[in-house]
C-alpha atoms as one frame of an Amber mdcrd trajectory, in Angstrom:
protein
 -26.436  84.847  41.037 -23.851  82.078  40.693 -26.619  79.561  41.268 -28.691
  81.045  38.382 -25.690  80.855  36.038 -25.029  77.242  37.058 -28.691  76.260
  36.554 -28.753  78.061  33.195 -25.618  76.209  32.064 -26.969  72.872  33.302
 -30.264  73.446  31.480 -28.402  74.410  28.295 -26.236  71.266  28.489 -29.343
  69.130  29.056 -31.223  70.663  26.105 -28.178  70.242  23.837 -27.774  66.601
  24.921 -31.436  65.849  24.186 -31.204  67.610  20.816 -28.005  65.737  19.934
 -29.607  62.416  20.869 -32.688  63.171  18.797 -30.540  64.217  15.839 -28.426
  61.055  16.129 -31.494  58.817  16.226 -32.912  60.515  13.144 -29.723  60.375
  11.097 -28.262  56.999  12.054 -29.294  53.591  10.774 -29.731  54.409   7.114
 -32.846  55.508   5.239 -36.012  55.934   7.257 -39.347  54.549   6.150 -41.384
  56.787   8.447 -43.233  56.104  11.664 -44.084  52.493  12.377 -47.670  51.439
  12.981 -49.491  48.136  13.313 -52.164  46.781  10.956 -54.236  43.632  10.828
 -53.879  41.598   7.652 -54.853  38.010   6.769 -51.959  35.569   6.855 -51.915
  32.183   5.152 -50.102  28.938   5.846 -48.230  26.789   3.382 -45.548  24.121
   3.242 -41.888  24.145   2.312 -39.755  21.000   2.576 -42.141  19.352   5.024
 -42.648  22.214   7.480 -45.182  25.015   7.672 -44.539  28.611   6.702 -46.716
  31.689   7.148 -47.080  34.127   4.277 -48.979  37.195   3.126 -50.661  37.590
  -0.253 -50.401  41.254  -1.221 -50.259  41.556  -5.025 -50.868  39.576  -8.205
 -50.087  40.225 -11.877 -53.569  39.361 -13.224 -56.447  41.786 -12.662 -59.168
  39.107 -12.398 -57.096  37.194  -9.825 -56.598  40.390  -7.819 -60.362  40.894
  -7.655 -60.975  37.261  -6.703 -58.216  37.231  -4.045 -58.998  40.738  -2.695
 -55.384  41.843  -3.200 -53.675  44.542  -5.249 -53.449  44.262  -9.008 -49.775
  44.876  -9.793 -49.142  44.873 -13.553 -45.458  45.641 -12.869 -45.050  42.076
 -11.591 -45.306  40.932 -15.219 -41.801  42.362 -15.710 -40.372  39.735 -13.327
 -38.887  36.969 -15.516 -40.734  33.698 -14.882 -37.466  31.751 -14.746 -36.207
  33.946 -11.894 -39.221  33.400  -9.636 -39.493  30.267  -7.493 -42.713  28.286
  -7.790 -45.738  28.358  -5.543 -47.798  25.203  -6.111 -51.568  25.460  -5.692
 -53.754  22.347  -5.828 -56.909  22.767  -7.903 -59.857  20.375  -7.690 -59.737
  17.358  -5.394 -57.067  17.457  -2.710 -56.055  15.775   0.517 -57.551  17.166
   3.711 -55.457  20.033   5.039 -53.723  20.744   1.740 -52.009  24.141   1.691
 -49.903  25.997  -0.866 -46.461  24.459  -1.410 -43.452  26.740  -1.845 -40.307
  26.072  -3.852 -38.109  28.150  -1.525 -38.093  30.079   1.758 -36.164  32.964
   3.358 -32.522  32.028   3.775 -32.409  29.957   0.577 -30.294  31.363  -2.265
 -33.249  31.427  -4.671 -35.825  32.903  -2.261 -37.921  35.765  -3.562 -41.265
  37.096  -2.331 -42.421  37.033  -5.968 -43.621  33.569  -7.023 -44.555  31.894
 -10.280 -47.961  30.245  -9.860 -48.050  26.556 -10.788 -51.352  24.660 -10.673
 -51.409  21.018  -9.564 -54.298  18.651 -10.311 -54.782  15.054  -9.270 -55.576
  12.626 -12.068 -59.013  10.959 -11.952 -57.745   7.558 -10.742 -55.256   8.968
  -8.196 -55.873   9.156  -4.456 -54.758  12.584  -3.202 -52.101  12.689  -0.496
 -50.956  15.686   1.515 -48.208  17.440  -0.463 -45.640  19.235   1.706 -42.644
  19.829  -0.584 -41.655  20.558  -4.157 -39.573  17.357  -4.149 -42.738  15.427
  -3.360 -44.502  17.210  -6.246 -41.830  15.952  -8.650 -42.037  12.388  -7.268
 -45.832  12.294  -7.576 -45.637  13.600 -11.148 -43.159  10.857 -12.084 -45.496
   8.228 -10.629 -48.255   9.582 -12.882 -50.852  10.584 -10.296 -50.363  14.334
 -10.405 -50.176  16.826 -13.251 -48.610  20.279 -13.228 -49.632  23.309 -15.267
 -47.369  26.340 -15.395 -49.004  29.746 -15.601 -47.702  33.230 -16.297 -49.189
  34.544 -13.035 -46.816  36.135 -10.562 -47.812  36.515  -6.918 -46.191  38.736
  -4.321 -46.436  36.476  -1.258 -43.615  37.177   1.198 -43.024  34.420   3.733
 -43.075  36.140   7.122 -42.547  33.144   9.419 -40.713  29.862   8.940 -41.848
  26.939  11.087 -40.014  23.815  12.164
């Protein structure tokens, strides 16, 4: 009889401990986003200040671009002020071998945002393309006269998910 009472108490304590642990894990740590799962998504590489970064392209503010890029059309991105978004430089036309997108910021920088203002770079007819790896280099090449820059009103949601060395 005493053994049954002891086992009943031990089982009750165990069940309460498990319930308390489950409750604590559900209520601690702030808001919950739901169960985590894994997906496969294309990732892209770009440059920032001479090193490679890896980013995702998830949304764009122009419907035709969304169709072309196979990403979400997000008209709400148009509400992001252009002067608050760092630039993502994309070379159009002739380019150096291995040219990737060039970012104006990265995670950890004070002006980093996953929302970018698209800026198109084109090499002038008489210029020999070189590999562009930084926004500073973009400015230098523009001053030398070999590269032209065209600002757009396109905003891209391209979070950088990995910073290289």
